[in-house]
Phi, psi and omega in degrees: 000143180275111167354293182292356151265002168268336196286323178283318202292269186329322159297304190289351152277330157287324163302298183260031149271300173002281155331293175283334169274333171287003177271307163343281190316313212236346145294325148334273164328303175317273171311358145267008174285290184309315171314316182291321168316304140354289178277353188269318158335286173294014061011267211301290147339300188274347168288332139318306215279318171323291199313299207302330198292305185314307176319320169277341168294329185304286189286020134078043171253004001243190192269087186249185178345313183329322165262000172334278197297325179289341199275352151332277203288321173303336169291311171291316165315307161298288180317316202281334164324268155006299202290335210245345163269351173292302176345295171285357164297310187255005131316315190253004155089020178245158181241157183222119188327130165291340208284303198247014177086026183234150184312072180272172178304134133358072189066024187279132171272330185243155172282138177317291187320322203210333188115316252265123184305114180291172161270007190232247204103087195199146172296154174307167131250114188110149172132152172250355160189162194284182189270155156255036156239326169210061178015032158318146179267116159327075177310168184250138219079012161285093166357288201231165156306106164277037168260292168236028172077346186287162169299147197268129206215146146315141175297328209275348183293304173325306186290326183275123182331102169311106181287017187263299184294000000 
């Protein structure tokens, strides 16, 4: 192949990832304007359900049918919530820790965000210094290992003394 078909073949690939992450990028984005819409719905069901309940504690009364349909609706809300953050989870090709909500890695064993142990479990790729406990490679703002679940400390940290003993 001659330089301008390799030069042309490499421009019609960046367009079009270009092209499929801005589609990403703005179905995203759809779907958490709906998820935020949602959440304002569901909110509202539970300040009802929240009103009624106070209301019936005041007058010394039990919990009845009344709260049914909002602790429902607020409830179908949630699953749709759920349903619609999966979505952008498999838009972006991420799984996302059940305990705190963070972005994991690729095939990460422990979650960054929280400790909290995954369901895949493979070593990282990508990342600014190893774990000093089992040289995962780090990203920077990780809490914890996702290799090996320990708190994630920089080596020059690792060496410095515990004001804690």
């Amino acid at each position: 192949m001659s330089f301008w078909d390799d030069f042309s073949r490499s421009v019609s690939e960046a367009a079009a990832t270009a092209s499929r992450k801005s589609g990403q990028f703005f179905e995203t984005a759809r779907l958490n304007f709906e998820i935020g819409k949602l959440h304002d719905r569901r909110s509202a069901q539970l300040r009802e359900a929240g009103e009624a309940c106070l209301r019936i504690r005041a007058s010394g009364g039990e919990l009845p049918g009344e709260l049914t349909a909002p602790l429902d609706e607020a409830e179908r809300l949630y699953l749709e919530i759920d349903a619609l953050e999966k979505k952008i989870c498999d838009i972006k090709n991420t799984v996302v820790c059940r305990r705190c909500g963070w972005a994991l890695a690729d095939g990460a064993a422990f979650c960054p965000g929280c400790g909290e142990k995954t369901s895949t479990g493979r070593d990282g790729d990508g990342g600014t210094h190893p774990c000093t406990a089992c040289g995962y490679t780090l990203e920077e703002g990780m809490l914890f290992c996702p290799g090996c679940g320990g708190r994630a400390a920089k080596p020059e940290e690792a060496s410095q003394p515990n004001n804690c003993e």
